[in-house]
XYZ file of C-alpha atoms in Angstrom:
679
model
C 243.448 211.586 127.117
C 244.339 215.644 127.286
C 247.872 215.513 126.273
C 248.703 218.211 124.382
C 246.167 220.235 124.644
C 245.512 223.584 126.521
C 243.246 224.050 129.190
C 239.966 225.210 126.834
C 241.035 222.078 124.789
C 241.172 220.313 127.357
C 237.703 221.542 128.671
C 236.126 220.454 125.860
C 236.967 217.442 126.109
C 236.198 216.405 129.420
C 233.602 218.431 129.327
C 230.788 215.481 129.919
C 227.668 217.042 131.171
C 224.924 217.430 128.789
C 225.335 219.601 125.713
C 228.067 221.452 124.715
C 229.544 223.863 122.037
C 232.731 224.524 121.590
C 233.770 228.139 119.645
C 236.567 227.421 117.486
C 238.267 229.568 115.694
C 240.352 229.313 112.399
C 243.244 227.192 113.163
C 242.803 226.360 116.358
C 243.044 222.223 116.436
C 238.636 222.029 116.585
C 239.747 218.290 114.305
C 242.403 217.674 117.549
C 239.547 218.481 120.018
C 236.463 216.078 118.525
C 238.791 212.818 117.711
C 240.243 213.260 121.114
C 236.813 213.660 123.122
C 235.779 210.477 120.861
C 238.809 208.744 122.260
C 238.136 210.288 126.336
C 234.270 208.604 125.573
C 235.253 205.416 124.698
C 237.728 205.258 126.981
C 237.427 206.628 129.998
C 234.115 207.247 129.883
C 233.095 203.525 128.703
C 230.755 204.204 125.630
C 230.721 201.268 123.053
C 231.907 202.431 119.899
C 229.066 202.007 117.707
C 226.935 203.654 120.076
C 229.004 207.523 119.122
C 228.172 209.947 115.639
C 230.576 212.226 114.519
C 229.026 213.463 111.544
C 230.661 216.751 108.798
C 230.410 217.632 105.530
C 233.435 216.260 103.203
C 234.278 212.307 103.733
C 237.558 214.182 103.059
C 236.729 214.941 106.962
C 235.373 211.418 108.204
C 237.718 209.746 106.680
C 240.783 212.323 108.002
C 239.218 212.027 111.010
C 238.379 208.373 111.585
C 242.079 207.507 110.517
C 243.352 210.296 113.712
C 240.771 208.506 116.709
C 242.371 204.972 115.191
C 246.065 205.960 116.557
C 244.523 207.325 119.864
C 242.912 204.180 120.724
C 244.674 201.662 121.983
C 242.677 198.835 120.266
C 242.192 200.784 117.466
C 239.308 198.227 115.573
C 237.008 199.892 117.502
C 237.305 202.945 114.943
C 236.201 201.270 112.290
C 232.770 200.318 114.540
C 232.405 204.180 114.683
C 230.048 206.312 112.808
C 231.936 208.889 111.415
C 230.543 210.066 108.400
C 228.835 213.054 105.877
C 225.453 214.350 107.537
C 223.941 212.666 104.348
C 225.477 209.372 104.650
C 224.352 208.832 107.783
C 221.404 209.901 106.509
C 221.174 206.962 103.685
C 221.850 204.784 106.026
C 219.054 206.092 108.286
C 217.297 205.370 104.869
C 218.012 201.759 103.600
C 217.504 200.638 106.642
C 214.095 202.467 107.317
C 212.969 202.191 104.092
C 210.029 200.315 104.585
C 208.564 202.492 106.853
C 208.401 205.142 104.605
C 207.271 203.652 101.556
C 209.951 203.091 99.523
C 211.870 200.031 98.267
C 214.211 198.323 99.896
C 216.601 199.307 96.697
C 214.875 202.608 96.026
C 217.975 205.377 94.165
C 219.172 207.696 94.388
C 219.204 210.495 91.917
C 222.076 212.929 91.015
C 222.272 216.982 90.784
C 222.164 215.614 86.988
C 219.143 213.348 86.882
C 217.200 215.574 88.903
C 218.133 218.167 86.137
C 216.927 216.169 83.356
C 213.738 215.894 85.807
C 213.490 219.355 86.261
C 213.809 220.311 82.457
C 210.835 218.167 81.871
C 208.022 219.607 84.054
C 209.613 223.133 83.195
C 209.268 221.983 79.591
C 212.272 224.335 79.284
C 215.310 223.837 77.482
C 216.958 227.456 79.302
C 219.450 225.736 81.830
C 219.851 228.786 84.517
C 216.084 229.614 84.584
C 216.639 225.296 85.724
C 219.378 225.400 88.366
C 217.122 228.014 89.899
C 214.769 226.219 90.426
C 216.585 222.477 91.265
C 218.270 225.686 93.545
C 214.986 227.383 95.185
C 213.655 224.116 95.842
C 216.645 222.602 97.727
C 216.423 225.509 99.705
C 212.787 224.163 100.408
C 213.381 221.029 101.513
C 216.912 221.761 103.489
C 214.606 224.483 105.227
C 211.519 222.118 105.632
C 208.493 223.266 103.431
C 206.610 221.374 101.720
C 205.296 222.480 98.462
C 202.284 222.991 99.177
C 203.706 225.267 102.473
C 205.349 226.644 98.891
C 202.944 227.398 96.767
C 200.665 229.333 99.209
C 203.964 231.183 100.531
C 204.839 232.056 96.776
C 205.954 236.113 96.803
C 205.554 236.205 92.982
C 204.553 234.482 89.634
C 207.978 232.704 88.721
C 208.061 231.269 92.713
C 204.567 230.391 91.979
C 206.022 228.766 89.043
C 208.621 226.952 90.831
C 206.365 225.975 93.701
C 203.895 224.859 91.464
C 206.733 222.345 89.570
C 208.583 221.066 93.244
C 204.929 219.565 93.727
C 205.394 216.938 90.988
C 208.736 216.833 90.826
C 208.645 214.996 94.458
C 205.153 212.918 93.358
C 207.684 212.335 90.598
C 211.204 210.901 92.834
C 207.974 209.241 94.956
C 206.811 207.147 91.920
C 209.833 206.303 90.574
C 211.167 204.722 93.706
C 213.773 207.795 94.207
C 215.212 210.660 96.451
C 217.460 213.339 96.437
C 220.108 214.599 97.608
C 218.764 216.888 99.740
C 215.430 214.377 100.573
C 218.296 211.840 102.868
C 218.669 214.270 105.424
C 214.830 215.614 104.939
C 213.301 212.065 104.913
C 215.072 210.983 107.830
C 213.960 214.361 109.479
C 209.899 213.483 108.772
C 210.732 209.704 109.570
C 211.519 210.500 113.202
C 208.795 213.683 113.754
C 206.196 210.692 112.911
C 207.159 207.179 114.106
C 208.162 207.899 117.730
C 209.703 203.791 117.601
C 212.155 204.391 114.896
C 213.660 208.178 116.558
C 213.770 205.769 119.765
C 216.000 203.009 118.124
C 218.206 205.175 116.415
C 218.790 207.412 119.820
C 219.444 204.309 121.851
C 221.722 203.453 118.470
C 223.567 206.691 118.505
C 224.245 207.944 122.310
C 226.705 210.093 121.955
C 226.767 213.491 119.029
C 229.898 215.239 117.440
C 228.681 217.781 115.441
C 232.030 219.391 112.794
C 231.565 222.784 111.637
C 227.741 223.414 113.135
C 228.356 226.153 111.122
C 227.428 225.356 108.629
C 223.943 222.944 109.162
C 221.118 224.011 107.367
C 217.854 223.883 109.394
C 216.781 219.802 108.267
C 220.805 219.161 109.084
C 220.030 220.891 112.674
C 216.599 219.741 113.755
C 217.732 215.778 113.067
C 221.088 216.874 115.098
C 217.794 217.552 117.035
C 215.683 214.530 116.806
C 218.422 212.272 117.394
C 219.932 213.527 121.067
C 216.328 214.913 122.787
C 213.815 212.144 124.361
C 213.878 208.315 126.352
C 213.739 211.355 129.430
C 217.968 211.235 129.701
C 220.136 214.426 129.347
C 220.756 215.567 125.705
C 225.229 214.193 125.001
C 226.004 216.095 122.121
C 228.956 217.989 121.083
C 228.772 221.078 117.938
C 232.156 222.241 117.550
C 231.929 225.404 115.177
C 233.313 228.822 114.296
C 230.399 232.302 113.558
C 232.978 233.817 112.066
C 233.420 230.963 108.931
C 229.288 230.520 108.009
C 229.664 231.206 104.772
C 227.868 229.329 102.775
C 223.670 230.481 103.694
C 223.646 230.411 99.675
C 222.548 226.586 100.391
C 220.831 227.278 102.996
C 222.456 226.958 105.999
C 221.860 229.069 108.890
C 223.817 231.195 111.667
C 220.565 231.423 112.820
C 221.437 227.329 114.169
C 223.575 228.512 117.014
C 221.155 230.972 118.108
C 219.102 228.707 118.496
C 221.332 225.790 119.660
C 220.822 227.907 123.756
C 217.085 228.227 123.157
C 216.872 224.519 122.816
C 218.963 223.304 125.524
C 219.002 226.148 127.762
C 221.576 223.643 129.715
C 224.129 224.560 127.582
C 228.230 224.401 128.098
C 230.007 227.542 125.768
C 233.772 226.809 125.906
C 236.086 229.180 123.147
C 238.961 227.457 121.806
C 241.053 231.439 120.928
C 244.456 229.706 120.644
C 245.351 229.734 116.612
C 248.643 226.941 116.198
C 248.214 228.035 112.136
C 248.916 231.808 111.492
C 251.443 234.349 112.249
C 250.681 237.429 114.928
C 250.492 239.760 112.352
C 247.700 237.516 110.052
C 245.844 237.346 112.972
C 245.859 241.021 113.835
C 244.211 241.970 110.417
C 241.766 238.952 110.566
C 240.574 240.061 114.037
C 240.265 243.819 112.473
C 237.818 242.713 109.563
C 235.899 240.231 111.453
C 234.964 243.369 113.916
C 232.972 244.569 111.814
C 230.195 242.698 112.296
C 227.764 242.200 115.269
C 229.167 238.981 117.540
C 226.758 236.635 118.270
C 230.012 235.144 120.977
C 233.052 237.306 121.985
C 236.131 236.498 121.371
C 239.553 237.258 119.358
C 242.456 234.441 118.149
C 245.897 234.853 119.345
C 248.836 232.655 117.795
C 252.487 232.193 119.690
C 253.952 231.725 116.690
C 256.089 235.915 116.397
C 254.334 238.404 114.540
C 255.709 237.873 111.094
C 255.881 239.069 107.873
C 253.968 242.615 107.522
C 250.923 241.746 105.609
C 250.631 243.122 102.027
C 248.418 244.652 100.173
C 249.144 245.852 96.222
C 247.564 247.734 93.828
C 247.262 246.461 90.105
C 246.234 248.556 86.691
C 244.383 246.003 85.392
C 243.800 241.939 86.018
C 246.760 240.980 83.507
C 248.921 242.668 84.756
C 247.939 241.223 88.862
C 247.802 238.085 87.582
C 251.604 238.628 85.775
C 253.190 240.179 89.327
C 251.677 236.808 91.542
C 253.687 235.011 89.171
C 256.816 236.882 89.163
C 256.564 237.120 93.187
C 255.609 233.480 93.388
C 258.752 232.496 91.777
C 260.890 235.057 93.507
C 259.181 233.888 96.823
C 259.790 230.247 95.896
C 263.393 230.775 95.267
C 264.146 232.841 98.311
C 262.558 230.869 100.619
C 263.562 227.503 99.005
C 259.846 226.366 99.562
C 257.757 223.839 97.376
C 255.184 225.029 94.657
C 252.526 223.421 97.114
C 253.032 226.172 99.770
C 251.352 228.908 97.883
C 247.797 229.300 96.803
C 245.841 231.746 95.229
C 242.792 232.817 96.251
C 239.540 234.376 94.504
C 235.951 234.941 94.762
C 235.135 233.697 91.614
C 235.577 231.546 89.031
C 235.450 233.826 86.019
C 238.838 235.534 88.300
C 241.443 232.245 87.705
C 241.949 232.406 83.746
C 243.732 235.319 83.270
C 245.717 234.299 86.692
C 245.993 230.276 84.462
C 247.639 231.939 81.821
C 250.410 233.467 83.810
C 251.426 230.856 85.555
C 252.141 228.748 82.425
C 253.916 231.763 81.369
C 256.199 231.572 83.920
C 256.152 227.470 83.882
C 254.695 227.297 87.329
C 252.878 224.056 87.566
C 249.354 224.333 89.664
C 246.028 223.555 89.687
C 242.530 224.068 90.244
C 239.824 223.287 92.948
C 236.850 222.704 92.213
C 237.807 221.995 88.357
C 234.817 219.261 87.092
C 236.357 215.776 86.577
C 236.082 214.422 82.793
C 234.039 211.826 83.876
C 231.716 214.745 85.948
C 230.925 215.805 82.133
C 227.271 215.225 81.155
C 228.245 213.104 78.132
C 230.150 211.019 79.824
C 227.773 210.236 82.207
C 225.309 209.371 79.485
C 227.355 206.575 78.333
C 228.510 205.674 81.514
C 224.208 204.752 82.730
C 223.934 202.116 79.781
C 227.028 200.872 81.130
C 225.800 200.519 85.095
C 222.390 199.465 83.310
C 224.167 196.649 81.160
C 226.458 195.944 84.168
C 223.191 196.016 86.657
C 219.904 195.974 85.206
C 218.276 197.521 88.733
C 220.127 200.522 88.653
C 217.275 202.429 88.578
C 219.008 206.103 88.159
C 220.892 204.927 85.395
C 217.545 203.515 83.934
C 215.842 206.670 83.292
C 218.780 208.309 82.486
C 219.751 206.096 79.664
C 216.122 205.398 78.111
C 215.578 209.232 78.179
C 219.062 210.261 76.439
C 217.961 209.924 73.442
C 214.410 211.063 73.815
C 212.290 207.349 72.547
C 208.803 208.075 72.856
C 209.136 207.206 76.773
C 207.848 210.613 78.633
C 207.080 211.780 82.277
C 203.811 209.854 82.959
C 204.413 206.687 81.822
C 207.789 206.896 83.448
C 205.340 207.415 86.882
C 202.969 204.954 86.005
C 206.465 202.337 86.158
C 207.349 203.859 89.437
C 204.488 203.469 90.824
C 204.583 199.623 89.528
C 207.890 199.018 90.789
C 206.708 200.667 94.098
C 204.210 198.266 94.612
C 206.128 195.234 93.615
C 209.271 196.254 94.986
C 211.421 195.949 92.206
C 213.257 198.123 89.628
C 212.081 199.777 86.259
C 213.421 197.471 84.791
C 212.459 194.541 85.898
C 208.659 196.083 86.124
C 208.479 196.017 81.976
C 208.545 192.582 81.910
C 206.464 191.500 84.642
C 202.655 190.767 84.620
C 200.199 192.570 85.486
C 201.583 195.780 83.981
C 199.774 195.877 80.592
C 197.092 197.522 82.545
C 198.695 200.244 83.501
C 200.540 201.030 80.297
C 199.037 200.883 76.767
C 200.834 199.021 74.020
C 201.646 202.359 72.720
C 204.108 203.011 76.104
C 204.994 199.792 76.156
C 205.957 198.670 73.311
C 209.075 202.141 73.745
C 209.531 199.994 76.949
C 210.621 197.133 75.779
C 212.535 197.337 72.619
C 215.110 199.098 74.784
C 215.214 196.864 77.127
C 215.888 193.791 74.812
C 218.366 196.038 72.970
C 220.305 196.431 77.165
C 219.393 191.681 77.560
C 221.021 192.036 73.923
C 224.399 193.879 74.649
C 224.487 191.989 78.742
C 224.722 188.315 76.816
C 227.390 189.481 75.073
C 229.021 191.912 78.306
C 230.401 189.038 80.364
C 232.957 188.125 77.252
C 236.208 188.759 77.660
C 238.069 190.667 74.706
C 234.869 191.897 73.360
C 234.773 195.150 74.939
C 235.742 197.314 71.529
C 233.389 195.528 69.076
C 230.024 195.992 71.693
C 231.071 199.637 72.186
C 230.761 199.932 69.218
C 227.584 198.538 68.598
C 225.717 200.663 71.465
C 227.531 204.464 70.406
C 225.723 203.214 66.912
C 222.296 201.761 68.406
C 222.033 204.691 71.038
C 222.637 207.179 67.994
C 224.093 209.655 70.219
C 226.036 211.454 67.490
C 222.649 212.380 65.870
C 221.657 213.568 69.658
C 223.875 215.889 70.298
C 224.308 217.417 66.917
C 219.879 218.168 66.810
C 220.612 219.526 70.965
C 223.787 221.681 71.002
C 225.244 223.878 68.626
C 227.670 222.323 66.344
C 230.680 223.644 68.176
C 228.826 222.242 71.431
C 228.048 219.351 69.392
C 231.275 218.471 67.820
C 233.429 219.496 71.535
C 231.181 216.643 73.224
C 231.359 213.945 71.068
C 235.074 214.170 70.500
C 235.086 213.844 74.503
C 232.890 210.152 73.839
C 235.555 209.472 71.619
C 237.800 209.819 73.742
C 236.164 207.611 76.496
C 235.376 205.118 74.490
C 238.574 204.203 72.961
C 240.223 205.219 76.521
C 237.702 202.008 77.376
C 239.020 199.559 73.951
C 242.271 200.244 75.316
C 242.075 199.587 78.783
C 239.370 195.975 77.340
C 242.688 194.842 75.382
C 245.417 195.606 77.828
C 246.575 198.484 75.360
C 249.051 201.657 76.468
C 248.377 200.362 80.092
C 250.382 197.923 80.202
C 248.273 194.370 80.854
C 248.592 192.499 78.415
C 244.476 190.530 79.897
C 240.941 190.972 77.984
C 238.411 192.718 79.323
C 235.182 191.636 79.398
C 232.188 194.885 79.064
C 231.571 193.994 82.773
C 235.257 194.423 84.059
C 235.474 198.245 82.431
C 231.759 199.727 83.965
C 232.637 198.427 87.669
C 236.460 199.836 87.298
C 234.892 203.579 85.239
C 232.196 202.873 88.865
C 235.944 202.479 91.422
C 237.400 205.495 89.730
C 234.678 207.227 90.185
C 235.153 206.685 93.762
C 238.424 207.126 93.519
C 239.181 210.194 92.285
C 240.465 212.970 94.029
C 242.964 210.222 96.307
C 245.719 210.759 95.118
C 248.417 212.170 97.050
C 248.638 216.457 95.839
C 251.031 217.219 93.214
C 253.910 220.046 93.837
C 252.045 222.912 92.275
C 250.169 225.769 93.080
C 246.443 225.484 94.604
C 244.008 227.795 92.705
C 241.288 227.817 94.533
C 238.033 229.689 95.414
C 237.799 231.767 98.520
C 234.411 228.971 99.213
C 236.596 225.653 98.288
C 239.444 227.155 100.319
C 237.641 226.714 103.624
C 239.062 223.586 106.044
C 243.114 224.244 104.005
C 245.827 226.253 105.248
C 249.405 226.862 103.336
C 252.340 229.131 104.069
C 252.331 231.570 102.220
C 248.596 232.645 100.165
C 247.855 235.739 97.404
C 244.272 236.938 97.431
C 243.603 238.393 94.700
C 240.533 240.737 93.213
C 239.980 241.791 96.765
C 237.590 245.112 95.732
C 234.397 246.516 95.349
C 231.608 244.663 93.335
C 233.695 241.197 93.719
C 234.852 240.887 98.015
C 232.381 241.667 98.649
C 230.113 240.255 96.161
C 228.152 243.328 94.540
C 224.373 241.078 95.271
C 221.359 242.148 94.929
C 221.230 246.061 94.282
C 217.388 246.203 95.000
C 217.335 243.953 98.532
C 215.856 244.569 101.642
C 218.652 246.804 103.181
C 218.731 244.543 105.968
C 219.330 241.629 103.634
C 222.039 243.594 101.504
C 223.213 243.880 105.619
C 223.684 240.550 106.064
C 224.967 239.639 102.409
C 228.193 241.690 103.356
C 228.653 240.048 107.096
C 228.695 237.211 105.274
C 231.071 238.597 102.504
C 233.319 239.732 105.822
C 233.400 236.135 106.871
C 234.706 235.315 103.827
C 237.328 237.788 103.528
C 238.050 236.379 106.990
C 238.590 232.890 105.339
C 240.880 233.956 102.983
C 243.031 236.291 105.442
C 243.262 232.924 108.073
C 244.691 230.260 105.201
C 247.643 232.280 106.102
C 250.612 230.412 108.166
C 252.983 232.258 107.323
C 253.016 235.368 105.006
C 249.701 237.352 102.704
C 249.843 238.989 100.178
C 246.652 240.827 98.974
C 245.765 242.493 95.694
C 243.031 244.463 93.811
C 243.385 246.281 90.502
C 242.116 249.855 89.668
C 240.813 248.268 86.258
C 239.789 245.148 85.410
C 237.888 243.278 82.101
C 234.262 242.678 82.220
C 232.381 240.901 78.951
C 236.293 242.151 77.266
C 235.036 245.951 78.942
C 237.257 247.837 80.988
C 235.593 248.826 83.982
C 236.877 250.943 86.696
C 237.335 249.281 89.938
C 237.542 250.416 94.076
C 239.102 249.326 96.160
C 237.540 246.309 98.664
C 236.010 248.524 101.837
C 237.259 244.986 103.722
C 241.187 246.100 103.471
C 240.357 249.335 105.525
C 239.258 247.477 107.668
C 242.228 245.527 108.221
C 243.561 248.469 110.205
C 247.176 247.448 108.965
C 249.957 249.645 109.669
C 251.301 253.097 108.515
C 252.946 251.546 105.031
C 251.779 248.470 104.706
C 249.694 249.243 102.072
C 251.725 250.007 99.704
C 251.583 251.830 96.377
C 251.279 249.819 92.692
C 254.485 251.965 91.419
C 256.542 250.646 95.082
C 256.465 247.545 94.608
C 256.027 246.423 90.605
C 258.555 243.517 89.944
C 260.276 244.657 86.120
C 262.625 242.147 84.819
C 265.736 243.852 84.967
C 264.507 244.116 89.020
C 263.752 240.697 89.352
C 267.100 239.782 87.737
C 268.678 242.629 89.749
C 266.969 240.473 93.245
C 268.068 237.475 92.225
C 271.949 238.130 92.055
C 271.685 239.599 94.582
C 270.414 236.676 96.501
C 272.311 233.927 95.032
C 275.973 236.697 96.289
C 275.191 237.025 99.893
C 276.530 234.671 102.458
C 274.733 230.906 102.862
C 274.371 231.794 106.206
C 271.776 233.812 105.366
C 269.739 231.851 104.174
C 269.586 229.866 106.505
């Protein structure tokens, strides 16, 4: 099972005597270690696949891991019995099976971020989107830190926090009344259950007998507590392997804490620590720059990456006059570099600290006719107005879909308030039924007055009327038109947004419904069948789940540094490396210790950016950059000096700018070279 591994990798795969922490530097083959270890557990140590769980942070990583494990096993079908999932997917699995122990109905609902936004908006009595997002973020941090509403109220430092804490208390109570959970509850509630119910905890400890955790440095307090509760107890030695890298901990803003690496050694004194320092990704010069930068951070564990890929191209640092020149030069350099190297567009990545930096670069790429994709861009299906319409379609297809019910009945508003929905949710919880079913259930009249109940029943009767015809093929277009007319969505948009925003949103809705009509009538997609509205709803649901699973196009990847983690590219352009951008300026009034911690995390972000590069790395910064339409003076980032590049590597602007004349001369020289030089 350890064929082709280096010695530290073999040590990590073969260690089975208790808890193990694998410190896996960037590009050091951590996924290979995890997959080989799972195969080793099954084939050499007789673990049943159904008793092994591997947890990671993205569905894509989980899918890739499962596929790689299947190729390693003599019986690939065993891979399907493994629990290879995100933390949140495991949380859903636990909650679905243990719902009653938590006072939830079996078919509890999971509210997405937009559903929760609307709920917070109602509770906070505000339409200030930034304020609502801040409250959501604060509540998420409280949940991930296992802080209760009462604790949040007691610990509030100012009026804003006290207000957020009171909203938090109402928010938790409302979700409970709805028989619903949010994203953070998927981990928080299993933790609370395992803490309070020893019988349930023992059942899951017997079910999951060996645990592997990927990207351990990204865990928050709640996730670590879940891991600890799953591996400690039953009078046996804790059996788990955590794989992570303290130098790539870049998610403190969403609750991840590097303290979990320190705590692990305290909670598990027999912890075996194994370091993976051989990098299989980058050339030596790139790794030297990365090691030099990260060496300025205080170290939990000493390690230094090294590679057998040779010295490689020098790391180039280029100062630009402004962001427009920066974007133009990057586009020209990619075009010339690609021609010279006979490379694909997909071999290149442009990485930046914030999304606001992308616009001017996009313009330059389009001018040079360079195809590109942007990581983390908003899907059409994720737009609020499209999700509003999809909520109606979901409810027509399945009246038990509680989040769709809540979104549809409150968008547009139709006289159904928060108190009405809370009372309805409590009644549905008592009868273990959906909110829709509860509207018509006997006894609801005792809970709701006529003025509350009548709008509910009027809405549900409308949904029933549409649903009665939704099975009929060929009537999708007619039903969609009726639906849009009845819900008065266009008027709702113009009542709640300025004319331009409302017009854009309404056009998106028209585009979406027109696309659905074409699909329903067999239109331009080449089919000659006539689909029902239910068929179309199921098709949309499948498409929203499957989005992003197509093969990657041959295009330059543009991405924030945070979104680039876990990826690698032959050639990387790291742009805008300036004070105030990377490192980000942060809060100038923050305490000194918090400012220091922020700079350390920003330095880890720089380290992540550098280590995405395999063969070449270009770093740019600007002397001036437009902010709010006005040019602002910029200083080169401290991180560039910390890279300790060779003398002459940091090239001045004047020597590096590629003019059209220079570019033409370079291309002529390249074309005139003997073929042997290209090989």
